[in-house]
Amino acid sequence: AVVSTQSTGNMEASVMENMIPGRISLFPRGPRLNNTKEQRVGEVYGTDNRLKLLVTPPLPRLELDASTIPGHLYCGEVKCAVIQATNRGAVALTNLCLATSHPRIAALGEVKLEAFSPIVHPTGGEYCSVVDPGHAVPAASRVTLPGENLLLPGQTAFIALWLYGGEEAGSFDLVTTLYYTA
């Protein structure tokens, strides 16, 4: 038990003074069964699996830094957001996928500065005027990782996500999920 003091104005009271020592034994029961007449009349319970642990093998741990995703875009504007994906787990990561709520305004690409010429906007930042329509993201698409298409433990990959501002003005949320399948 943690002993701490709480002060309320000039009055101090110990938390331990307000506690009564005791012990409660747990006897967990499963869900009440109600399928047959015998089960409804008597108190029959199913098996309880709440306290059983399932230990899985080691998995990759994906850490993302998406700080370059813009908060707003102008109509017709195209901007590249670089997402930094790092595997912090002990096992190599494969099958990295991207899912988005608006597949027509997001496209996967490569991080190559010579592929576009940045235009400096009065508010600052790098903008691009071209997006390869062949890389349009369907509801979920696989991200191509460098090397043998896997992310080793401790390795970092940079993923270019090209965003298109659309033709009509308005406000909407772009929900983007990067996930892996084991």
Coordinates of N, CA, C and O in Angstrom, one line a residue:
A1 N 0.8 -1.2 0.0 CA 0.0 0.0 0.0 C 0.9 1.2 0.0 O 2.0 1.2 0.6
V2 N 0.4 2.3 -0.6 CA 1.1 3.5 -0.7 C 0.7 4.4 0.4 O -0.5 4.6 0.6
V3 N 1.6 4.9 1.1 CA 1.3 5.9 2.2 C 1.6 7.3 1.7 O 2.7 7.6 1.3
S4 N 0.6 8.1 1.7 CA 0.8 9.5 1.3 C 0.0 10.4 2.2 O -0.9 10.0 2.8
T5 N 0.3 11.6 2.2 CA -0.4 12.6 3.0 C -1.1 13.5 2.0 O -0.6 13.9 1.0
Q6 N -2.3 13.9 2.4 CA -3.1 14.8 1.6 C -3.3 16.1 2.5 O -3.7 15.9 3.6
S7 N -3.1 17.2 1.9 CA -3.3 18.4 2.7 C -4.5 19.2 2.2 O -4.6 19.4 1.0
T8 N -5.4 19.5 3.0 CA -6.5 20.3 2.7 C -6.5 21.5 3.6 O -7.0 21.4 4.7
G9 N -6.0 22.6 3.1 CA -5.8 23.8 4.0 C -4.8 23.5 5.1 O -3.7 23.2 4.8
N10 N -5.2 23.6 6.3 CA -4.4 23.4 7.5 C -4.5 21.9 8.0 O -3.7 21.5 8.9
M11 N -5.4 21.1 7.4 CA -5.7 19.8 7.9 C -4.9 18.8 7.0 O -5.0 18.8 5.8
E12 N -4.1 17.9 7.7 CA -3.4 16.8 7.0 C -4.0 15.5 7.5 O -4.1 15.3 8.7
A13 N -4.2 14.6 6.6 CA -4.7 13.3 7.0 C -4.0 12.2 6.2 O -3.7 12.4 5.0
S14 N -3.6 11.1 6.8 CA -2.9 10.1 6.2 C -3.9 9.1 5.5 O -5.0 8.9 6.1
V15 N -3.6 8.6 4.4 CA -4.5 7.7 3.7 C -4.6 6.4 4.4 O -5.7 5.8 4.4
M16 N -3.6 6.0 5.1 CA -3.6 4.7 5.8 C -4.6 4.7 7.0 O -5.1 3.7 7.4
E17 N -4.8 5.9 7.5 CA -5.8 6.0 8.7 C -7.2 5.7 8.2 O -8.0 5.2 9.0
N18 N -7.5 5.9 7.0 CA -8.9 5.7 6.5 C -9.0 4.3 5.9 O -10.1 4.0 5.3
M19 N -8.0 3.4 6.0 CA -8.1 2.1 5.4 C -8.3 1.0 6.5 O -7.8 1.2 7.6
I20 N -9.1 0.0 6.1 CA -9.3 -1.1 7.0 C -8.6 -2.3 6.4 O -8.9 -2.7 5.2
P21 N -7.7 -3.0 7.1 CA -7.0 -4.1 6.5 C -8.0 -5.3 6.3 O -8.8 -5.5 7.1
G22 N -7.8 -6.0 5.2 CA -8.7 -7.1 4.9 C -8.3 -7.9 3.7 O -7.3 -7.5 3.0
R23 N -9.0 -8.9 3.4 CA -8.6 -9.8 2.3 C -9.9 -10.3 1.7 O -10.8 -10.7 2.4
I24 N -10.0 -10.3 0.4 CA -11.2 -10.8 -0.3 C -10.7 -11.9 -1.3 O -9.8 -11.6 -2.1
S25 N -11.2 -13.1 -1.2 CA -10.8 -14.2 -2.1 C -11.7 -14.1 -3.3 O -12.9 -13.9 -3.2
L26 N -11.1 -14.2 -4.5 CA -11.8 -14.2 -5.7 C -12.1 -15.6 -6.2 O -11.2 -16.5 -6.2
F27 N -13.4 -15.8 -6.5 CA -13.8 -17.1 -7.1 C -14.5 -16.8 -8.3 O -15.8 -16.7 -8.4
P28 N -13.8 -16.5 -9.4 CA -14.5 -16.1 -10.7 C -15.3 -17.2 -11.3 O -14.9 -18.4 -11.2
R29 N -16.5 -16.9 -11.8 CA -17.4 -17.8 -12.5 C -17.5 -17.3 -13.9 O -17.5 -16.1 -14.2
G30 N -17.8 -18.2 -14.8 CA -18.0 -17.9 -16.2 C -19.4 -17.3 -16.3 O -20.1 -17.1 -15.4
P31 N -19.8 -17.2 -17.6 CA -21.2 -16.6 -17.8 C -22.2 -17.6 -17.4 O -22.1 -18.8 -17.5
R32 N -23.3 -17.1 -16.9 CA -24.5 -17.9 -16.5 C -25.1 -18.6 -17.8 O -25.4 -17.9 -18.8
L33 N -25.2 -19.9 -17.7 CA -25.8 -20.7 -18.8 C -27.3 -20.7 -18.7 O -27.8 -20.9 -17.6
N34 N -28.0 -20.5 -19.9 CA -29.4 -20.4 -19.8 C -30.0 -21.1 -21.1 O -31.0 -20.6 -21.6
N35 N -29.4 -22.1 -21.6 CA -29.8 -22.8 -22.8 C -30.9 -23.9 -22.6 O -31.8 -24.0 -23.3
T36 N -30.7 -24.7 -21.5 CA -31.7 -25.8 -21.3 C -32.4 -25.5 -20.0 O -32.1 -24.5 -19.2
K37 N -33.5 -26.3 -19.7 CA -34.3 -26.1 -18.6 C -33.5 -26.3 -17.3 O -33.7 -25.6 -16.3
E38 N -32.6 -27.3 -17.3 CA -31.8 -27.6 -16.1 C -30.9 -26.4 -15.8 O -30.7 -26.1 -14.6
Q39 N -30.4 -25.8 -16.8 CA -29.5 -24.6 -16.6 C -30.3 -23.4 -16.1 O -29.8 -22.7 -15.3
R40 N -31.5 -23.3 -16.6 CA -32.3 -22.1 -16.1 C -32.7 -22.3 -14.7 O -32.8 -21.3 -13.9
V41 N -33.1 -23.5 -14.3 CA -33.6 -23.8 -12.9 C -32.4 -23.7 -12.0 O -32.5 -23.1 -10.9
G42 N -31.3 -24.4 -12.3 CA -30.1 -24.4 -11.4 C -29.2 -23.3 -11.7 O -29.3 -22.6 -12.8
E43 N -28.2 -23.1 -10.9 CA -27.2 -22.1 -11.2 C -26.0 -22.8 -11.8 O -25.1 -23.3 -11.2
V44 N -26.0 -22.8 -13.2 CA -25.0 -23.4 -13.9 C -24.2 -22.3 -14.7 O -24.8 -21.5 -15.3
Y45 N -22.9 -22.4 -14.5 CA -22.0 -21.4 -15.1 C -21.0 -22.1 -16.1 O -20.6 -23.2 -15.9
G46 N -20.7 -21.4 -17.1 CA -19.7 -21.8 -18.1 C -18.3 -21.7 -17.6 O -18.1 -21.2 -16.5
T47 N -17.3 -22.0 -18.4 CA -15.9 -21.9 -17.9 C -15.5 -20.4 -18.0 O -16.0 -19.7 -18.9
D48 N -14.7 -20.0 -17.1 CA -14.2 -18.7 -17.0 C -12.8 -18.6 -17.5 O -11.9 -19.2 -17.0
N49 N -12.5 -17.8 -18.6 CA -11.2 -17.7 -19.2 C -10.6 -16.3 -19.0 O -9.6 -16.0 -19.6
R50 N -11.2 -15.5 -18.1 CA -10.7 -14.1 -18.0 C -9.3 -14.1 -17.3 O -8.6 -13.1 -17.6
L51 N -8.9 -15.0 -16.5 CA -7.6 -15.0 -15.8 C -6.6 -15.8 -16.5 O -5.5 -15.9 -16.0
K52 N -6.9 -16.4 -17.7 CA -6.0 -17.2 -18.5 C -5.2 -16.2 -19.4 O -5.8 -15.4 -20.1
L53 N -3.9 -16.3 -19.4 CA -3.1 -15.5 -20.3 C -2.7 -16.2 -21.5 O -2.3 -17.4 -21.5
L54 N -2.7 -15.5 -22.6 CA -2.3 -16.0 -23.9 C -1.0 -15.3 -24.3 O -1.0 -14.1 -24.5
V55 N 0.1 -15.9 -24.3 CA 1.4 -15.3 -24.6 C 1.7 -15.5 -26.0 O 1.7 -16.7 -26.5
T56 N 1.9 -14.4 -26.7 CA 2.2 -14.5 -28.2 C 3.7 -14.4 -28.4 O 4.5 -14.0 -27.5
P57 N 4.2 -14.9 -29.6 CA 5.6 -14.8 -29.9 C 6.0 -13.3 -30.1 O 5.1 -12.4 -30.2
P58 N 7.3 -13.0 -30.0 CA 7.7 -11.6 -30.2 C 7.2 -11.0 -31.5 O 7.2 -11.7 -32.5
L59 N 6.8 -9.7 -31.5 CA 6.2 -9.1 -32.7 C 7.0 -7.8 -32.9 O 7.7 -7.2 -32.0
P60 N 7.0 -7.3 -34.1 CA 7.6 -5.9 -34.4 C 6.8 -4.9 -33.6 O 5.6 -5.0 -33.3
R61 N 7.4 -3.8 -33.4 CA 6.8 -2.6 -32.7 C 7.0 -1.4 -33.6 O 8.1 -0.9 -33.7
L62 N 6.0 -1.0 -34.3 CA 6.0 0.1 -35.3 C 5.9 1.4 -34.6 O 4.9 1.7 -33.9
E63 N 6.9 2.3 -34.8 CA 6.9 3.7 -34.3 C 6.8 4.6 -35.4 O 7.7 4.5 -36.3
L64 N 5.9 5.6 -35.4 CA 5.7 6.5 -36.5 C 5.9 7.9 -36.1 O 5.6 8.3 -35.0
D65 N 6.6 8.7 -37.0 CA 6.7 10.1 -36.8 C 6.1 10.8 -38.1 O 6.6 10.7 -39.1
A66 N 4.9 11.4 -37.9 CA 4.1 12.0 -39.0 C 4.0 13.5 -38.8 O 3.0 14.0 -39.0
S67 N 5.1 14.1 -38.3 CA 5.0 15.5 -38.0 C 5.0 16.4 -39.2 O 4.6 17.6 -39.1
T68 N 5.2 15.9 -40.4 CA 5.3 16.7 -41.6 C 3.9 16.8 -42.3 O 3.8 17.4 -43.3
I69 N 2.9 16.1 -41.8 CA 1.6 16.1 -42.4 C 1.0 17.5 -42.2 O 0.9 17.9 -41.0
P70 N 0.6 18.1 -43.2 CA 0.0 19.5 -43.1 C -1.3 19.5 -42.4 O -2.1 18.6 -42.5
G71 N -1.6 20.6 -41.7 CA -2.9 20.8 -41.1 C -4.0 21.2 -42.1 O -5.2 21.0 -41.8
H72 N -3.6 21.9 -43.1 CA -4.6 22.3 -44.1 C -3.9 22.4 -45.5 O -2.7 22.5 -45.6
L73 N -4.7 22.3 -46.5 CA -4.2 22.4 -47.9 C -5.2 23.4 -48.7 O -6.4 23.5 -48.4
Y74 N -4.6 24.1 -49.7 CA -5.5 24.9 -50.5 C -6.0 24.1 -51.7 O -5.5 23.0 -52.0
C75 N -7.1 24.6 -52.3 CA -7.7 23.9 -53.4 C -6.6 23.7 -54.5 O -5.9 24.6 -54.9
G76 N -6.5 22.4 -55.0 CA -5.6 22.1 -56.0 C -4.2 21.9 -55.6 O -3.3 21.6 -56.4
E77 N -3.9 22.2 -54.4 CA -2.5 22.1 -53.9 C -2.1 20.6 -53.6 O -2.9 19.8 -53.2
V78 N -0.8 20.3 -53.9 CA -0.3 19.0 -53.7 C 0.9 19.2 -52.8 O 1.8 20.0 -53.1
K79 N 1.0 18.4 -51.8 CA 2.1 18.5 -50.8 C 2.6 17.1 -50.4 O 1.8 16.2 -50.3
C80 N 3.9 17.0 -50.2 CA 4.5 15.7 -49.8 C 4.7 15.7 -48.3 O 5.3 16.6 -47.8
A81 N 4.1 14.7 -47.7 CA 4.4 14.5 -46.2 C 5.2 13.3 -46.1 O 4.9 12.2 -46.6
V82 N 6.4 13.4 -45.4 CA 7.3 12.3 -45.2 C 7.0 11.7 -43.8 O 7.0 12.4 -42.8
I83 N 6.7 10.4 -43.8 CA 6.4 9.7 -42.6 C 7.6 8.8 -42.3 O 8.0 8.0 -43.1
Q84 N 8.1 8.9 -41.1 CA 9.2 8.2 -40.6 C 8.7 7.0 -39.9 O 8.1 7.1 -38.8
A85 N 9.0 5.7 -40.4 CA 8.6 4.5 -39.7 C 9.8 3.8 -39.2 O 10.7 3.5 -39.9
T86 N 9.8 3.5 -37.9 CA 10.9 2.8 -37.2 C 10.4 1.5 -36.6 O 9.4 1.6 -35.9
N87 N 11.1 0.4 -36.7 CA 10.8 -0.8 -36.1 C 11.5 -0.9 -34.7 O 12.8 -1.0 -34.7
R88 N 10.8 -0.7 -33.6 CA 11.4 -0.8 -32.3 C 11.3 -2.2 -31.7 O 11.8 -2.3 -30.5
G89 N 10.8 -3.1 -32.4 CA 10.7 -4.5 -31.8 C 11.9 -5.3 -32.1 O 12.9 -4.8 -32.6
A90 N 11.8 -6.6 -31.7 CA 13.0 -7.5 -31.8 C 12.9 -8.4 -33.0 O 13.8 -9.2 -33.2
V91 N 11.8 -8.2 -33.8 CA 11.6 -9.1 -35.0 C 11.4 -8.2 -36.2 O 10.9 -7.1 -36.1
A92 N 11.8 -8.6 -37.4 CA 11.7 -7.8 -38.6 C 10.2 -7.6 -38.9 O 9.4 -8.5 -38.7
L93 N 9.9 -6.5 -39.5 CA 8.5 -6.1 -39.8 C 8.3 -6.3 -41.3 O 9.2 -5.8 -42.1
T94 N 7.3 -7.0 -41.7 CA 6.9 -7.1 -43.1 C 5.5 -6.8 -43.3 O 4.8 -6.6 -42.3
N95 N 5.1 -6.7 -44.6 CA 3.6 -6.4 -44.9 C 3.1 -5.1 -44.3 O 2.1 -5.1 -43.6
L96 N 3.8 -4.0 -44.5 CA 3.4 -2.7 -44.0 C 2.3 -2.2 -45.0 O 2.6 -2.2 -46.2
C97 N 1.2 -1.8 -44.5 CA 0.1 -1.4 -45.3 C -0.4 0.0 -44.9 O -0.3 0.4 -43.7
L98 N -1.0 0.7 -45.9 CA -1.6 2.0 -45.6 C -3.1 2.0 -46.0 O -3.4 1.6 -47.1
A99 N -3.9 2.5 -45.1 CA -5.3 2.6 -45.4 C -5.7 4.0 -45.1 O -5.2 4.7 -44.2
T100 N -6.6 4.6 -46.0 CA -7.0 5.9 -45.9 C -8.5 6.1 -46.1 O -9.1 5.3 -46.8
S101 N -9.1 7.1 -45.5 CA -10.5 7.3 -45.7 C -10.9 8.0 -47.0 O -12.0 7.9 -47.4
H102 N -9.9 8.7 -47.6 CA -10.2 9.4 -48.9 C -9.1 8.9 -49.9 O -8.1 9.7 -50.0
P103 N -9.2 7.8 -50.5 CA -8.1 7.3 -51.4 C -7.8 8.2 -52.6 O -6.8 8.1 -53.2
R104 N -8.8 9.1 -53.0 CA -8.5 9.9 -54.2 C -7.6 11.1 -53.9 O -7.2 11.7 -54.9
I105 N -7.4 11.4 -52.7 CA -6.5 12.6 -52.4 C -5.2 12.2 -51.8 O -4.4 13.0 -51.4
A106 N -4.9 10.9 -51.6 CA -3.6 10.5 -51.1 C -3.0 9.5 -52.0 O -3.6 8.7 -52.6
A107 N -1.6 9.6 -52.2 CA -0.9 8.7 -53.0 C 0.5 8.4 -52.4 O 1.1 9.3 -51.8
L108 N 0.9 7.2 -52.5 CA 2.2 6.8 -52.1 C 3.2 7.1 -53.1 O 3.0 7.0 -54.3
G109 N 4.4 7.5 -52.7 CA 5.5 7.8 -53.7 C 6.8 7.5 -53.0 O 6.9 6.9 -52.0
E110 N 7.8 8.1 -53.7 CA 9.2 7.9 -53.1 C 9.7 9.3 -52.7 O 9.3 10.3 -53.2
V111 N 10.6 9.3 -51.7 CA 11.2 10.5 -51.2 C 12.4 10.8 -52.1 O 13.5 10.3 -51.9
K112 N 12.2 11.5 -53.2 CA 13.3 11.9 -54.1 C 13.2 13.4 -54.3 O 12.2 13.8 -54.9
L113 N 14.2 14.1 -53.9 CA 14.1 15.6 -54.1 C 14.2 16.0 -55.6 O 13.7 17.0 -56.0
E114 N 14.9 15.2 -56.4 CA 15.1 15.5 -57.8 C 13.8 15.2 -58.6 O 13.7 15.6 -59.7
A115 N 12.8 14.5 -58.0 CA 11.6 14.1 -58.7 C 10.7 15.3 -58.9 O 9.8 15.3 -59.7
F116 N 10.9 16.4 -58.1 CA 10.0 17.5 -58.2 C 10.8 18.8 -57.9 O 11.8 18.7 -57.2
S117 N 10.3 19.9 -58.3 CA 11.0 21.1 -58.0 C 10.1 21.8 -57.0 O 8.9 22.2 -57.3
P118 N 10.6 22.1 -55.7 CA 9.7 22.7 -54.7 C 9.4 24.1 -55.1 O 10.2 24.9 -55.6
I119 N 8.2 24.5 -54.8 CA 7.7 25.9 -55.0 C 7.5 26.5 -53.6 O 6.8 26.0 -52.8
V120 N 8.2 27.6 -53.3 CA 8.1 28.2 -52.0 C 6.8 29.1 -52.0 O 6.6 30.0 -52.8
H121 N 5.9 28.7 -51.1 CA 4.6 29.4 -50.9 C 4.9 30.6 -50.0 O 5.8 30.5 -49.1
P122 N 4.1 31.6 -50.1 CA 4.3 32.8 -49.1 C 4.3 32.4 -47.7 O 4.9 33.0 -46.9
T123 N 3.5 31.3 -47.3 CA 3.5 30.9 -45.9 C 4.7 30.0 -45.6 O 4.8 29.6 -44.4
G124 N 5.5 29.6 -46.6 CA 6.6 28.7 -46.3 C 6.3 27.3 -46.5 O 5.1 26.9 -46.6
G125 N 7.3 26.4 -46.6 CA 7.1 25.0 -46.8 C 7.4 24.6 -48.2 O 7.6 25.4 -49.1
E126 N 7.5 23.3 -48.5 CA 7.7 22.8 -49.8 C 6.5 22.2 -50.4 O 5.7 21.5 -49.8
Y127 N 6.2 22.6 -51.7 CA 5.0 22.2 -52.4 C 5.5 21.6 -53.7 O 6.5 21.9 -54.2
C128 N 4.6 20.8 -54.3 CA 4.9 20.1 -55.5 C 3.7 20.2 -56.4 O 2.6 20.2 -56.0
S129 N 4.0 20.2 -57.7 CA 2.9 20.4 -58.7 C 2.5 19.1 -59.4 O 1.7 19.1 -60.2
V130 N 3.2 18.0 -59.1 CA 2.9 16.8 -59.8 C 2.8 15.6 -58.8 O 3.4 15.6 -57.8
V131 N 1.9 14.7 -59.2 CA 1.7 13.5 -58.4 C 1.5 12.4 -59.4 O 0.8 12.6 -60.4
D132 N 2.1 11.3 -59.2 CA 2.0 10.1 -60.2 C 0.6 9.5 -59.9 O 0.5 8.8 -58.9
P133 N -0.3 9.6 -60.8 CA -1.6 9.0 -60.6 C -1.6 7.5 -60.5 O -2.5 6.8 -60.1
G134 N -0.5 6.9 -61.0 CA -0.4 5.4 -61.0 C -0.2 4.9 -59.6 O -0.3 3.7 -59.3
H135 N 0.1 5.7 -58.6 CA 0.3 5.3 -57.2 C -0.8 5.6 -56.3 O -0.7 5.8 -55.1
A136 N -2.0 5.8 -56.9 CA -3.2 6.1 -56.1 C -3.4 5.0 -55.0 O -3.3 3.9 -55.3
V137 N -3.8 5.4 -53.8 CA -3.9 4.5 -52.7 C -5.4 4.0 -52.7 O -6.3 4.7 -52.6
P138 N -5.6 2.6 -52.9 CA -6.9 2.1 -52.7 C -7.3 2.1 -51.2 O -6.5 2.7 -50.4
A139 N -8.4 1.5 -50.9 CA -8.8 1.5 -49.5 C -7.6 1.0 -48.6 O -7.4 1.6 -47.5
A140 N -6.8 0.1 -49.0 CA -5.6 -0.3 -48.3 C -4.6 -0.8 -49.3 O -5.0 -1.6 -50.2
S141 N -3.4 -0.3 -49.2 CA -2.4 -0.8 -50.1 C -1.1 -1.0 -49.4 O -0.8 -0.5 -48.3
R142 N -0.3 -1.9 -49.9 CA 1.0 -2.3 -49.3 C 2.1 -1.2 -49.6 O 2.2 -0.7 -50.7
V143 N 2.8 -0.9 -48.6 CA 3.9 0.1 -48.6 C 5.2 -0.7 -49.0 O 5.5 -1.7 -48.4
T144 N 5.9 -0.2 -50.0 CA 7.1 -0.8 -50.5 C 8.2 -0.4 -49.6 O 8.5 0.8 -49.5
L145 N 8.8 -1.3 -48.9 CA 9.9 -1.0 -47.9 C 11.3 -1.1 -48.7 O 11.4 -1.9 -49.6
P146 N 12.3 -0.5 -48.2 CA 13.6 -0.6 -48.9 C 14.2 -2.0 -48.7 O 13.9 -2.7 -47.7
G147 N 15.1 -2.3 -49.5 CA 15.8 -3.6 -49.4 C 14.9 -4.8 -49.9 O 14.4 -4.7 -50.9
E148 N 14.8 -5.8 -49.0 CA 14.0 -6.9 -49.3 C 12.6 -6.8 -48.8 O 11.9 -7.8 -48.4
N149 N 12.1 -5.6 -48.8 CA 10.7 -5.3 -48.4 C 10.4 -5.7 -47.0 O 9.4 -6.2 -46.6
L150 N 11.4 -5.5 -46.1 CA 11.2 -5.7 -44.7 C 12.0 -4.6 -43.9 O 12.9 -4.1 -44.4
L151 N 11.5 -4.4 -42.7 CA 12.1 -3.4 -41.8 C 12.7 -4.1 -40.6 O 12.0 -4.7 -39.8
L152 N 14.0 -4.2 -40.6 CA 14.7 -4.9 -39.5 C 14.6 -4.2 -38.2 O 14.3 -3.0 -38.2
P153 N 14.9 -4.9 -37.1 CA 14.8 -4.2 -35.8 C 15.8 -3.0 -35.7 O 16.9 -3.1 -36.1
G154 N 15.3 -1.9 -35.3 CA 16.1 -0.7 -35.2 C 16.2 0.1 -36.5 O 16.7 1.2 -36.5
Q155 N 15.7 -0.4 -37.6 CA 15.8 0.2 -38.9 C 14.7 1.2 -39.1 O 13.6 1.1 -38.6
T156 N 15.0 2.3 -39.9 CA 14.0 3.3 -40.1 C 13.8 3.4 -41.6 O 14.7 3.4 -42.4
A157 N 12.5 3.6 -42.0 CA 12.2 3.8 -43.5 C 11.4 5.2 -43.6 O 10.7 5.5 -42.7
F158 N 11.6 5.9 -44.7 CA 10.9 7.1 -44.9 C 9.9 6.8 -46.0 O 10.2 6.4 -47.1
I159 N 8.6 7.2 -45.7 CA 7.5 6.9 -46.7 C 6.9 8.2 -47.1 O 6.6 9.1 -46.3
A160 N 6.9 8.5 -48.4 CA 6.3 9.7 -48.9 C 4.8 9.5 -49.2 O 4.4 8.6 -49.9
L161 N 4.0 10.4 -48.5 CA 2.6 10.4 -48.7 C 2.2 11.7 -49.4 O 2.4 12.8 -48.8
W162 N 1.8 11.6 -50.6 CA 1.5 12.8 -51.4 C 0.0 13.1 -51.1 O -0.9 12.3 -51.3
L163 N -0.3 14.3 -50.8 CA -1.7 14.8 -50.4 C -2.1 15.8 -51.4 O -1.4 16.7 -51.8
Y164 N -3.4 15.7 -51.9 CA -4.0 16.6 -52.9 C -5.1 17.3 -52.2 O -6.0 16.7 -51.6
G165 N -5.1 18.7 -52.4 CA -6.1 19.5 -51.7 C -7.5 19.4 -52.3 O -8.4 19.9 -51.6
G166 N -7.7 18.8 -53.4 CA -9.1 18.7 -53.9 C -9.5 19.9 -54.7 O -8.8 20.9 -54.8
E167 N -10.6 19.8 -55.4 CA -11.1 20.9 -56.3 C -12.1 21.8 -55.6 O -12.3 22.9 -56.0
E168 N -12.8 21.3 -54.6 CA -13.8 22.1 -53.9 C -13.3 22.5 -52.5 O -12.7 21.7 -51.8
A169 N -13.7 23.7 -52.1 CA -13.3 24.2 -50.8 C -14.2 23.5 -49.8 O -15.4 23.1 -50.0
G170 N -13.7 23.3 -48.6 CA -14.4 22.7 -47.5 C -13.5 22.1 -46.5 O -12.3 22.1 -46.6
S171 N -14.1 21.5 -45.5 CA -13.3 20.9 -44.4 C -13.7 19.5 -44.3 O -14.8 19.1 -44.3
F172 N -12.7 18.6 -44.2 CA -12.9 17.2 -43.9 C -11.7 16.6 -43.2 O -10.6 17.2 -43.3
D173 N -11.9 15.5 -42.6 CA -10.8 14.8 -41.9 C -10.3 13.7 -42.8 O -11.1 12.9 -43.3
L174 N -9.0 13.6 -42.9 CA -8.4 12.5 -43.6 C -7.8 11.5 -42.6 O -7.0 11.8 -41.8
V175 N -8.5 10.4 -42.5 CA -8.1 9.3 -41.5 C -7.1 8.4 -42.3 O -7.5 7.7 -43.2
T176 N -5.9 8.3 -41.8 CA -4.9 7.5 -42.4 C -4.3 6.5 -41.4 O -4.0 6.9 -40.2
T177 N -4.2 5.2 -41.7 CA -3.7 4.2 -40.8 C -2.6 3.4 -41.4 O -2.8 2.9 -42.5
L178 N -1.5 3.4 -40.8 CA -0.4 2.5 -41.2 C -0.4 1.3 -40.3 O -0.4 1.5 -39.0
Y179 N -0.4 0.1 -40.8 CA -0.5 -1.1 -40.0 C 0.3 -2.2 -40.7 O 0.7 -2.1 -41.8
Y180 N 0.7 -3.2 -39.9 CA 1.3 -4.4 -40.5 C 0.6 -5.6 -40.1 O -0.1 -5.7 -39.1
T181 N 0.7 -6.6 -40.9 CA 0.1 -7.9 -40.7 C 1.2 -8.9 -40.3 O 2.3 -8.9 -41.0
A182 N 1.0 -9.7 -39.3 CA 2.1 -10.7 -38.9 C 1.8 -12.0 -39.5 O 0.7 -12.4 -39.9

